[in-house]
Amino acid sequence: MKTVVITILVLAVLVGGYFLFFKDSTTKEMGDTNSGDQAKIDVNTVCEGALAYMTFPSGEASAKFVEECKNGEHPEVIDRYKADMHLDGAAI
């Protein structure tokens, strides 16, 4: 019984250490590569994500909007995304 408790405690400490030290450092490294002037915006994702805060009378109208957005006819969507994500110098 004592060995089971000790084993569980050791595993809990190892898992906790992983989340506190290792995972945190890899997240920071990954975040540094896509920040500031080096960031690139995926227009497809931004235009499709705009549907979350907009309403359309039909699915065809929303699909038309996404196509127009991808073609650059709705720059306000990209500008709003940049402002929301604090990506002032990001490229498309």
C-alpha positions as MATLAB code, in Angstrom:
seq = 'MKTVVITILVLAVLVGGYFLFFKDSTTKEMGDTNSGDQAKIDVNTVCEGALAYMTFPSGEASAKFVEECKNGEHPEVIDRYKADMHLDGAAI';
ca = [
       0.000    0.000    0.000;
       2.836    2.357    0.881;
       4.596    1.763   -2.457;
       1.410    2.574   -4.396;
       1.073    5.944   -2.654;
       4.746    6.760   -3.212;
       4.477    5.784   -6.889;
       1.428    8.016   -7.374;
       3.167   10.937   -5.669;
       6.285   10.532   -7.829;
       4.172   10.438  -10.988;
       2.242   13.526   -9.869;
       5.493   15.414   -9.259;
       6.847   14.405  -12.676;
       3.675   15.443  -14.493;
       3.520   18.710  -12.565;
       7.170   19.436  -13.347;
       6.559   18.816  -17.036;
       3.691   21.295  -17.152;
       5.520   23.903  -15.088;
       8.899   23.821  -16.804;
       9.097   21.958  -20.089;
       5.732   22.788  -21.682;
       5.954   26.454  -20.706;
       9.377   26.879  -22.325;
       8.319   25.255  -25.619;
       5.233   27.479  -25.791;
       7.367   30.591  -25.383;
       9.766   29.467  -28.095;
       6.930   28.793  -30.522;
       5.281   32.127  -29.712;
       8.476   34.056  -30.379;
       8.707   32.872  -33.982;
       5.339   34.358  -34.982;
       5.350   37.703  -33.260;
       5.813   41.255  -34.404;
       7.037   41.925  -37.908;
       7.658   38.249  -38.683;
       4.014   37.191  -38.323;
       2.054   36.183  -41.399;
      -1.714   36.202  -41.529;
      -3.645   33.372  -43.162;
      -6.338   35.205  -45.121;
      -8.472   32.072  -45.479;
      -8.661   31.597  -41.730;
      -9.320   35.271  -41.021;
     -12.088   35.561  -43.607;
     -13.790   32.365  -42.465;
     -13.393   33.425  -38.840;
     -15.212   36.682  -39.577;
     -18.389   34.645  -39.984;
     -18.395   34.176  -36.197;
     -19.295   37.825  -35.578;
     -21.342   38.551  -38.695;
     -24.822   37.529  -39.807;
     -26.040   36.728  -43.299;
     -29.483   35.974  -44.690;
     -28.317   32.722  -46.277;
     -25.421   30.340  -46.602;
     -24.840   31.519  -50.160;
     -24.439   35.112  -48.984;
     -21.888   34.068  -46.373;
     -19.955   31.995  -48.930;
     -19.946   34.988  -51.297;
     -18.634   37.220  -48.517;
     -15.810   34.788  -47.721;
     -14.800   34.624  -51.400;
     -14.858   38.424  -51.694;
     -12.831   38.716  -48.501;
     -10.225   36.287  -49.806;
      -9.984   38.384  -52.982;
      -9.269   41.500  -50.903;
     -12.625   43.219  -51.283;
     -13.172   43.486  -47.500;
      -9.946   44.874  -46.018;
     -11.788   45.892  -42.845;
     -11.894   42.214  -41.835;
      -8.097   41.965  -41.980;
      -7.731   45.309  -40.191;
     -10.056   44.184  -37.398;
      -8.153   40.914  -37.023;
      -4.823   42.767  -36.805;
      -6.222   45.141  -34.204;
      -7.789   42.342  -32.146;
      -4.607   40.267  -32.180;
      -2.229   43.261  -31.761;
      -0.392   42.410  -35.002;
       0.359   45.888  -36.285;
       3.296   44.875  -38.502;
       1.981   41.515  -39.681;
       2.090   40.601  -43.362;
      -0.617   38.850  -45.324;
];
